[in-house]
Coordinates of C-alpha atoms in Angstrom, one line a residue:
Chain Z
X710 CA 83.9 90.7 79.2
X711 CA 83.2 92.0 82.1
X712 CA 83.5 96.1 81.9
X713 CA 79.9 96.8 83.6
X714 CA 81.3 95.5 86.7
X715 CA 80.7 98.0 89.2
X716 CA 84.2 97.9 90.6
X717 CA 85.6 98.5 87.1
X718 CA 83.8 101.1 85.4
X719 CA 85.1 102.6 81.9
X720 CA 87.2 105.1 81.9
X721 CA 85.5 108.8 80.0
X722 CA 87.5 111.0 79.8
X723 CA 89.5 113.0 78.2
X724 CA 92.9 111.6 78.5
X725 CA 95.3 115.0 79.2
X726 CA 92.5 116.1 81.2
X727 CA 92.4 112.6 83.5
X728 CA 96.3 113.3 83.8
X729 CA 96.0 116.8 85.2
X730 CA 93.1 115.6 87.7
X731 CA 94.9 112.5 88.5
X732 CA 98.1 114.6 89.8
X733 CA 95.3 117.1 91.8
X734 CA 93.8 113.9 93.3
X735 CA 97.3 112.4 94.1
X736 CA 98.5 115.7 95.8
X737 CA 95.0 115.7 97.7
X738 CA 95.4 111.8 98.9
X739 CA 98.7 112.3 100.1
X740 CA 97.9 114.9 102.4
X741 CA 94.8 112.9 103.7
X742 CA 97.4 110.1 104.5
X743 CA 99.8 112.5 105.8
X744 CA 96.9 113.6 108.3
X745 CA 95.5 110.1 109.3
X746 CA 98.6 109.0 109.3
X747 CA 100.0 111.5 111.6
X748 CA 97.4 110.5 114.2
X749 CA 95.5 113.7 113.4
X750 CA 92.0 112.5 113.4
X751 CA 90.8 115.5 114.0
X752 CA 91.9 117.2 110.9
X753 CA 90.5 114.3 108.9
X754 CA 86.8 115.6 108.0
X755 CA 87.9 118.9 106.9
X756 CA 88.8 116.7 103.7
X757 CA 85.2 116.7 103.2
X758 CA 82.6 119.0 101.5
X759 CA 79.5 119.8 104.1
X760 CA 77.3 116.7 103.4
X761 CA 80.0 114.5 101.8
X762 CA 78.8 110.7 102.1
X763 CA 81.8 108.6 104.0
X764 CA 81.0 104.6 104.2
X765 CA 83.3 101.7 104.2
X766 CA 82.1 98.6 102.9
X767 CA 83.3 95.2 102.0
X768 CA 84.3 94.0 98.6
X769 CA 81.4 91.3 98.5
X770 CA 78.5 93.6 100.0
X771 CA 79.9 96.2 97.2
X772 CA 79.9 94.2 94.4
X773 CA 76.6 93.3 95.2
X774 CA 75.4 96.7 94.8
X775 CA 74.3 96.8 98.5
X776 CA 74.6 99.9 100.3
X777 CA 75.5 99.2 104.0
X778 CA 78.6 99.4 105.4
X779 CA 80.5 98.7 108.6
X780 CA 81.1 102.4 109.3
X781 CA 78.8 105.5 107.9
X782 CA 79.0 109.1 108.2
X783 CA 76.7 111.4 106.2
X784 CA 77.7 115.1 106.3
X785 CA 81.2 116.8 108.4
X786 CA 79.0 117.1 111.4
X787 CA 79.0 113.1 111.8
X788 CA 83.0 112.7 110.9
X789 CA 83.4 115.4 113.6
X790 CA 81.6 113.7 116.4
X791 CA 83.6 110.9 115.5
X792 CA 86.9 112.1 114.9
X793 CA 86.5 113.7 118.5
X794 CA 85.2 110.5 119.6
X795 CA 88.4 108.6 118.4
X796 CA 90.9 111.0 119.7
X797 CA 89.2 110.3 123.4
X798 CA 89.6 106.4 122.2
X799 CA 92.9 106.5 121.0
X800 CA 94.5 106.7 124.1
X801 CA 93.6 103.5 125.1
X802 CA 95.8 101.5 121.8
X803 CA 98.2 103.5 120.3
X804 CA 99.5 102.3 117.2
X805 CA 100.8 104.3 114.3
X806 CA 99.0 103.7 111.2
X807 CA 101.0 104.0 107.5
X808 CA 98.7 104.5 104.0
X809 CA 100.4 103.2 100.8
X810 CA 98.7 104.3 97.6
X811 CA 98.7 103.0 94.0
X812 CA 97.7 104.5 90.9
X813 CA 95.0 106.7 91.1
X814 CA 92.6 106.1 88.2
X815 CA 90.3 108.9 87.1
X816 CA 87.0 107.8 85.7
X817 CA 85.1 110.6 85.0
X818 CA 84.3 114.3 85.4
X819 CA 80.3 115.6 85.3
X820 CA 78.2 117.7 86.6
X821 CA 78.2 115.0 89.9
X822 CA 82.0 116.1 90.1
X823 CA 84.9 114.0 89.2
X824 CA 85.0 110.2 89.6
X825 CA 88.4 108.2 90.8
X826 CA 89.6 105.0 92.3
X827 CA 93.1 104.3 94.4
X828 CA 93.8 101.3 95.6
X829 CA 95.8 101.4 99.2
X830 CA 97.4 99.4 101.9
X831 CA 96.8 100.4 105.5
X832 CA 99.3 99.0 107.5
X833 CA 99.0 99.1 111.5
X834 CA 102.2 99.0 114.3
X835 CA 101.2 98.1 118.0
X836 CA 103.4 99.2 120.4
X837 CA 106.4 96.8 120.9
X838 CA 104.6 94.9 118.6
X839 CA 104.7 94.0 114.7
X840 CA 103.6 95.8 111.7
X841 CA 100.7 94.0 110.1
X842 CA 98.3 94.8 107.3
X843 CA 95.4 95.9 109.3
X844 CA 93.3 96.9 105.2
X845 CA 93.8 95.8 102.0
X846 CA 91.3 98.0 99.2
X847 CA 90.2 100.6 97.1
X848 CA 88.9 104.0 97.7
X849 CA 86.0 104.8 95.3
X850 CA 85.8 108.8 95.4
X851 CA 84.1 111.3 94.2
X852 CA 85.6 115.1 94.3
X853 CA 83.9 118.3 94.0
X854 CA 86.1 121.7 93.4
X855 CA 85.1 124.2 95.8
X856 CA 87.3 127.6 95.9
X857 CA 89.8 126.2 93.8
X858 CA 90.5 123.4 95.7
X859 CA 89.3 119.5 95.8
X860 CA 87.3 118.4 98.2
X861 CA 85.3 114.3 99.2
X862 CA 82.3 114.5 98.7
X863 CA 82.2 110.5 98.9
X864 CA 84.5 108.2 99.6
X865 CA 83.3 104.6 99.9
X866 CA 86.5 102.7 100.7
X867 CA 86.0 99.1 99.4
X868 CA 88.1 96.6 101.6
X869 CA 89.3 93.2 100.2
X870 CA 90.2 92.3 104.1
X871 CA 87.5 90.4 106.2
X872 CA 87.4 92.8 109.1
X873 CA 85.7 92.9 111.9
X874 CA 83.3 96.0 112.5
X875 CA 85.3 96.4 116.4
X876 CA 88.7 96.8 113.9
X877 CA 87.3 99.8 112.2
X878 CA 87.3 102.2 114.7
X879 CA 90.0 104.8 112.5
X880 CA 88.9 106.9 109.6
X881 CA 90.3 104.5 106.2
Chain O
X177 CA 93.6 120.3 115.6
X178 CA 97.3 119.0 115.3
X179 CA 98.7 121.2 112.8
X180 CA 101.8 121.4 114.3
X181 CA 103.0 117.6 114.7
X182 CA 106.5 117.0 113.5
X183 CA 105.7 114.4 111.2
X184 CA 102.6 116.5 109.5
X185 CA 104.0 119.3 108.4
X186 CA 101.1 122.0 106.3
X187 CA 102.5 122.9 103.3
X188 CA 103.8 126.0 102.6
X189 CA 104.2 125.8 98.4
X190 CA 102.4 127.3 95.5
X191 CA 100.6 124.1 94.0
X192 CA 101.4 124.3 90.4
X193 CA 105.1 124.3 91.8
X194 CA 104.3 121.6 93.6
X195 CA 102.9 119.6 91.4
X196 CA 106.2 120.0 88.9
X197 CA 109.0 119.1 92.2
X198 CA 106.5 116.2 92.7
X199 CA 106.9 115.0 89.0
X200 CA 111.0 115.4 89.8
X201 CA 111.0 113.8 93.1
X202 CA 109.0 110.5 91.8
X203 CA 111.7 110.0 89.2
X204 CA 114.5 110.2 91.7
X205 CA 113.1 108.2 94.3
X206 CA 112.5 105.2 91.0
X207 CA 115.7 105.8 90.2
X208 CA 117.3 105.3 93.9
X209 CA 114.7 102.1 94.7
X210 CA 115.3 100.7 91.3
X211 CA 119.6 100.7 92.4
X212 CA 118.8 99.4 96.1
X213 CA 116.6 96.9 94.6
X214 CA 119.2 95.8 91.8
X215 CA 121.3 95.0 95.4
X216 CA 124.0 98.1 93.4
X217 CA 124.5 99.5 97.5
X218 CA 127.8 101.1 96.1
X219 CA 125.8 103.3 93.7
X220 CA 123.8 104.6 96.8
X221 CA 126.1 107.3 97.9
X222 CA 125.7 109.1 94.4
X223 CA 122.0 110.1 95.2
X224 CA 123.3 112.4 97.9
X225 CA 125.1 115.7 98.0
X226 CA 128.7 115.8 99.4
X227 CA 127.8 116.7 103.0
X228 CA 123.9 115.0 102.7
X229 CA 122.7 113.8 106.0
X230 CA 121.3 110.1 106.1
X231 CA 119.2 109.1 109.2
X232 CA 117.4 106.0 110.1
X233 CA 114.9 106.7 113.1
X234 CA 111.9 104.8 115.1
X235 CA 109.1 106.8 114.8
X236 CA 108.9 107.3 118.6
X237 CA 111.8 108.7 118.7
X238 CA 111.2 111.1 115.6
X239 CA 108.2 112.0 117.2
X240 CA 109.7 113.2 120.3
X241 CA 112.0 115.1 118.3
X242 CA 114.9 113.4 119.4
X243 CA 118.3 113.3 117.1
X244 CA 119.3 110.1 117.7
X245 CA 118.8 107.0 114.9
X246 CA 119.7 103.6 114.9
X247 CA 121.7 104.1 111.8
X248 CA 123.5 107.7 110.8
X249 CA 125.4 109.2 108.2
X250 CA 127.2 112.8 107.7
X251 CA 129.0 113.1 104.3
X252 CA 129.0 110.7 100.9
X253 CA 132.3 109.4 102.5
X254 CA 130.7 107.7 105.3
X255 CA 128.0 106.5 103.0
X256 CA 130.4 105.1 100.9
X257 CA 132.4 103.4 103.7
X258 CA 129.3 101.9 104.7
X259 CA 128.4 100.7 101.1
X260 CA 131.6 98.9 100.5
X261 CA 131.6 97.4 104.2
X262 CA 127.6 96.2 103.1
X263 CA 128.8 95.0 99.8
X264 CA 131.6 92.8 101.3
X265 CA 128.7 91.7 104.3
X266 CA 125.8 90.1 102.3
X267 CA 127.6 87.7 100.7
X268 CA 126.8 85.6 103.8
X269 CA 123.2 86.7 103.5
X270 CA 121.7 87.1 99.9
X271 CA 118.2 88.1 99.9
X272 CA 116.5 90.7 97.6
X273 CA 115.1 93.9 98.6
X274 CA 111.6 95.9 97.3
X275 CA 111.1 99.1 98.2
X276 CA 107.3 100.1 97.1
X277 CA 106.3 103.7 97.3
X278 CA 103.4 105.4 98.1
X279 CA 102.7 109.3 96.6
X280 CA 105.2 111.8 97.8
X281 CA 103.8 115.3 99.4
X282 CA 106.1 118.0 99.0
X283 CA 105.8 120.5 101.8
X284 CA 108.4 123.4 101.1
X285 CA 110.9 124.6 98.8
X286 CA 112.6 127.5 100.5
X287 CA 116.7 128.7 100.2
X288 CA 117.3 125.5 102.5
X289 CA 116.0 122.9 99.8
X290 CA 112.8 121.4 98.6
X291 CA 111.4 119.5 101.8
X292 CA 109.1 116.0 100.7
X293 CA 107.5 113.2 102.3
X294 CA 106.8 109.6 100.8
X295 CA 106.0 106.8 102.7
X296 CA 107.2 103.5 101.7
X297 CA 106.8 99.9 102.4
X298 CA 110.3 97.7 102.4
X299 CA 109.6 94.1 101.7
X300 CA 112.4 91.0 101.9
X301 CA 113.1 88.1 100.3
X302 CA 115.5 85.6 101.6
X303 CA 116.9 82.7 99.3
X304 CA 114.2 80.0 99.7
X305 CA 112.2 82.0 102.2
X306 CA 109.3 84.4 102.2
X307 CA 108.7 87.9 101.6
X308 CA 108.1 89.9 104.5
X309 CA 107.8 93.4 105.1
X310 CA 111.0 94.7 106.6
X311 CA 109.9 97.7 107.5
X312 CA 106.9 100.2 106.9
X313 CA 107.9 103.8 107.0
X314 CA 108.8 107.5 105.3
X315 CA 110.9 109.5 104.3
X316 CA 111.1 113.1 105.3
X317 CA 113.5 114.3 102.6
X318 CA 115.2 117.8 101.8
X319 CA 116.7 118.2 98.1
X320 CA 118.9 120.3 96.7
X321 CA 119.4 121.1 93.1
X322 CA 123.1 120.3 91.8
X323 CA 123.9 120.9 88.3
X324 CA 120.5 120.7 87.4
X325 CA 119.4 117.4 89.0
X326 CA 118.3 116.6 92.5
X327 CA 120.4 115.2 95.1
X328 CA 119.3 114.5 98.8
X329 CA 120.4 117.0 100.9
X330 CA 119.0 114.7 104.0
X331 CA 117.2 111.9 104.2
X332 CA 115.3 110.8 107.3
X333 CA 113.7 107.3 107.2
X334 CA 111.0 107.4 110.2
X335 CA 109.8 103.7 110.7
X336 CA 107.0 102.7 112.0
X337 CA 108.1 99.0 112.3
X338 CA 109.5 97.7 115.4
X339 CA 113.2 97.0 114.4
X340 CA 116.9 95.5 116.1
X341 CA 119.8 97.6 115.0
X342 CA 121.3 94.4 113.3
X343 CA 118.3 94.0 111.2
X344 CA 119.4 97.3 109.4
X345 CA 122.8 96.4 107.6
X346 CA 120.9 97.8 104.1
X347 CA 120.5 101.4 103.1
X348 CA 116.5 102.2 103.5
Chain X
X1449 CA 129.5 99.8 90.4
X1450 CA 126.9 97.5 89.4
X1451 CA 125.4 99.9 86.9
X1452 CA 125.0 97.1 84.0
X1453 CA 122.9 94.6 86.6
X1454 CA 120.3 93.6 84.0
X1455 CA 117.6 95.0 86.8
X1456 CA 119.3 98.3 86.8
X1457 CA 119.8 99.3 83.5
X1458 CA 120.8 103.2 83.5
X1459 CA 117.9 105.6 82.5
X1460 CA 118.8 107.3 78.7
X1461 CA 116.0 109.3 78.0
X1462 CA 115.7 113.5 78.2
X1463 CA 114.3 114.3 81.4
X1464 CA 111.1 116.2 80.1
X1465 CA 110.2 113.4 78.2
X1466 CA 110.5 110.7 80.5
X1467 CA 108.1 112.5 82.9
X1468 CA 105.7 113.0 80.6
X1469 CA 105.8 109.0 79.2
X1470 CA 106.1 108.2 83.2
X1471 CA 102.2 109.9 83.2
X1472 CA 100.8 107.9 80.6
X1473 CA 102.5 104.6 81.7
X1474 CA 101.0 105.3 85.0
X1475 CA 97.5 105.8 83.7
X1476 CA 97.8 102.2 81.6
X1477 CA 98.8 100.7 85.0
X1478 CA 95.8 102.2 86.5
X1479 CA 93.5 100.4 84.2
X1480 CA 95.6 97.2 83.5
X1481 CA 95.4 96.9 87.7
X1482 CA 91.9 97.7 87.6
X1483 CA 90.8 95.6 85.3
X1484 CA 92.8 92.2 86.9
X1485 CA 91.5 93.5 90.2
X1486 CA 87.7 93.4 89.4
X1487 CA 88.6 89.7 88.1
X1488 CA 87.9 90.8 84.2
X1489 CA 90.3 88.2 83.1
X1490 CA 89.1 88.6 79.8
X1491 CA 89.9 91.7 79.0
X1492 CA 93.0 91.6 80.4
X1493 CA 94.5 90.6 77.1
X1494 CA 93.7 94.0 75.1
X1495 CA 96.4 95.5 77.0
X1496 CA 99.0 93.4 74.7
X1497 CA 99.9 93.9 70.9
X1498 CA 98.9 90.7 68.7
X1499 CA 102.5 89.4 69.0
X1500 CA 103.2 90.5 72.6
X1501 CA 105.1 88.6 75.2
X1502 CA 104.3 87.8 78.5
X1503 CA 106.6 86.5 81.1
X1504 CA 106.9 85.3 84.8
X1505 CA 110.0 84.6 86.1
X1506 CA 111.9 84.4 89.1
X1507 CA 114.2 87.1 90.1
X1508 CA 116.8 84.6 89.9
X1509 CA 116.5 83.2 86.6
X1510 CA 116.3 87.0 85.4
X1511 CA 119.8 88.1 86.9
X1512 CA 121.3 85.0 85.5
X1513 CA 119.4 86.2 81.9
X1514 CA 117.7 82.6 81.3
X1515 CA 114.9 83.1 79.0
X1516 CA 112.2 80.7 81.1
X1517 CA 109.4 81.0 83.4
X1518 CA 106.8 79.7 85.3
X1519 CA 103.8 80.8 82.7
X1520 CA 104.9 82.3 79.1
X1521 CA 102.6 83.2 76.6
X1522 CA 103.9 85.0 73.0
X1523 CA 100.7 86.5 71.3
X1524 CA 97.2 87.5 72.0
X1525 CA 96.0 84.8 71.0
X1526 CA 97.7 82.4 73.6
X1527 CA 96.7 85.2 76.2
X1528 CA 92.8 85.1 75.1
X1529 CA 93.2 81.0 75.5
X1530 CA 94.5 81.5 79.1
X1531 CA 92.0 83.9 80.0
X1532 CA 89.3 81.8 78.9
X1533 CA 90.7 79.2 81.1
X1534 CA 91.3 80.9 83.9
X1535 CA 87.6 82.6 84.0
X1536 CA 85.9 79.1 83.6
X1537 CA 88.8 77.7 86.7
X1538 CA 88.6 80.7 89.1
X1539 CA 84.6 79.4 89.9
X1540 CA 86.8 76.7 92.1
X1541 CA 88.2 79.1 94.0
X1542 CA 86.9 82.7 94.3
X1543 CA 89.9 85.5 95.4
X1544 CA 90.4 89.1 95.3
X1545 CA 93.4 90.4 94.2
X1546 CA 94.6 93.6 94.2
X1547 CA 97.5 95.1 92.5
X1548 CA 99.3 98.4 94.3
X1549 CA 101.9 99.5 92.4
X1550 CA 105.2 101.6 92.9
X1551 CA 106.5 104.1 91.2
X1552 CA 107.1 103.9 87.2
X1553 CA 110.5 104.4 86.0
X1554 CA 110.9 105.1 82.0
X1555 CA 114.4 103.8 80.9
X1556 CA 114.9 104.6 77.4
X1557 CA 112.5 105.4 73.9
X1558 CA 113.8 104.2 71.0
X1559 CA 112.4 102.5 67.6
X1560 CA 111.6 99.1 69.5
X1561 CA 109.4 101.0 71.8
X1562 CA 109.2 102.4 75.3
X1563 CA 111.1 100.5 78.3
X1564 CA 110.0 101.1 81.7
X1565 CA 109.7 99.3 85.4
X1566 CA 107.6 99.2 88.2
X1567 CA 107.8 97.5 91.4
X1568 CA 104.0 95.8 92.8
X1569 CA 102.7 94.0 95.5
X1570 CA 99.7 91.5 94.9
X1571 CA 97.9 91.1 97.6
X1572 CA 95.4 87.9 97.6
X1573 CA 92.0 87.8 99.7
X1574 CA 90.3 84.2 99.9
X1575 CA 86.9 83.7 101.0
X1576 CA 86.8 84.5 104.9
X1577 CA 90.4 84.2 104.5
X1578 CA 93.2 86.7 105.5
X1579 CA 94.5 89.3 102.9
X1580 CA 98.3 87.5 101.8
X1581 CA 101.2 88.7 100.0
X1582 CA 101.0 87.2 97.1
X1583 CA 103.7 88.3 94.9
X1584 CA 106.1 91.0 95.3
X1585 CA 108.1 91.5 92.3
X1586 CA 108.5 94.1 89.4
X1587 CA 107.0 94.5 85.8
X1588 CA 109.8 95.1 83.1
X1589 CA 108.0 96.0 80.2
X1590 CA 107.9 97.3 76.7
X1591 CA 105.4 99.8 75.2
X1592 CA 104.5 100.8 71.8
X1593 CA 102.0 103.2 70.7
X1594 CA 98.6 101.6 68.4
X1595 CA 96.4 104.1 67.5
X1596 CA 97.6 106.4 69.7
X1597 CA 97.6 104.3 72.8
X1598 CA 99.9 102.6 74.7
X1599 CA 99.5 98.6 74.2
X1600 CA 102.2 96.4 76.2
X1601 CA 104.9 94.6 73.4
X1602 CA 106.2 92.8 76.1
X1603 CA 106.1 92.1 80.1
X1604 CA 108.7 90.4 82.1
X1605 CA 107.1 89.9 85.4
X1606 CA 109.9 89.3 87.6
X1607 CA 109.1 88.2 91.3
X1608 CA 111.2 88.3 94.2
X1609 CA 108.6 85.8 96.5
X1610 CA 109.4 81.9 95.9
X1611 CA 106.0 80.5 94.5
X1612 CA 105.1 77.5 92.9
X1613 CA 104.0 77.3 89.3
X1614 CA 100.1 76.0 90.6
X1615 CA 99.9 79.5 92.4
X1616 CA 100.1 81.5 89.9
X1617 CA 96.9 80.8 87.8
X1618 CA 96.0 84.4 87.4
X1619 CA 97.3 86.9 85.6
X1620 CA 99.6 89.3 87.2

């Protein structure tokens, strides 16, 4: 057995109440990928309480408890310099980007706010070119409620896909 | 800020009522991938209303807002046409068909419909051969409510894949 | 009218109920995935009842209704014997998998349980290797309630991609 892996962490909670957050949280991702999606980078941190923690990592440094990342943003402040950043950038490769989510699984709720994970696809089209699977992995959240509504306030996104840091210049 | 892109609609909806179309909508869309799957193309036409609108559209073009589409339907009776003329056709090419969803956003549910979103990944098998993706996309959708169940009012597949008009003999 | 395709079979279930058996079948998917995906083979068999069965077959051999496939197991006990297996082979070749998962379609409740589909992709990541395909197909399953909680009486995973029997060492 294997359940303290730290990519599979026990499920405690509640079971109607992880089906009511799960549908909040699957409402909340969809329009996240509507937004990135949509090539509206600039919309992206508002997804984000004040000093929300944003990091993508890869499966192996993550299972290894280690906390670096290719990409990092502490805090709205950093996602907006770097959403404007991209949208300057973007003009130089477009490409549409498409999210497909799975499941969401909700893990807990505490005083630390409510734990979930999603697995995704994130599938990239070059112009005139082919659609490829740019990111393979899971987003490891964890949501805060502020007036009424859900909000990151992390989201490590665990990728299975060996990636080059260059590759990773859109929000996951 | 991008608000105001075609293809990222804000919604407009009270969430609990969002939440219970969603519930709907996921059942409909398993039940019309589960037929195109089963390769059933000449039960497609019953997922839509009499006069139901069926487009098939690069994203480019969907993004300029123009109404043209690679493929286009007006009416069940041209959907069924089609469907029997498809039918007849892949006798000389088998190959199976998997539509994977991601979660569907509803947007708006006004006099003209319920309007949704749900982005989708179609994968294909060929006898033999691989399974590719066939094409990476999503539906902008606008249900009506007939007799109690939801039909599709219009359906407007948006792909992001790069695609030859011959490559889409199949219903999306 | 293809409606009695042994992939298709016709939903028979009241509407209310279906959705709200579609919620907890999703949130047993969410941890069966999880669990495969952080490579706890081991527990994968507590999903099952004692005398469950588990399946992988070809899309083919399932239309034409032949009762074979690549891996078979009937009971936990032949599931805890694989598992062990596996867990000792997979040191040969580390992986990560990762299951993302369509949408879940409840087909009928009755006294042998709960019948329900869902389509998946499993994606594979080797060791500085891309991410694959590994398997598109869907799960056909039956569920019945232990305790209170759903437990898998049977799975038929049937999978579109051609694969050979060597490939599919794991668990879907």
């Amino acid at each position: 057995m294997k359940n303290d892996h730290p990519l599979n962490r026990p499920r405690a909670i509640d079971s109607a109440r992880a089906l009511e957050l799960r549908r909040e949280i699957e409402e909340f991702n969809a329009d996240y990928c509507a937004t990135l999606d949509a090539n509206d980078i600039e919309g992206w941190p508002d997804y984000f309480t004040d000093d929300a923690l944003y990091r993508v990592t890869s499966r192996e440094n993550a299972e290894l408890g280690l906390p670096v990342g290719l990409v990092y943003a502490e805090g709205r402040a950093m996602m907006r310099d770097r959403a404007v950043a991209i949208s300057r950038t973007q003009m130089f490769a477009p490409r549409y980007m498409l999210h497909v989510l799975s499941n969401t699984r909700v893990i807990t709720e505490d005083a630390a706010g409510i734990r979930a994970q999603t697995a995704f696809l994130l599938m990239q089209t070059l112009v005139e070119g082919p659609t490829t699977l740019h990111l393979a992995g899971t987003y490891h959240d964890r949501f805060l409620r502020l007036d009424g509504r859900l909000k990151l306030a992390e989201r490590q996104v665990v990728h299975d896909t060996n990636i080059l840091a260059n590759d990773l210049v859109y929000p996951v």
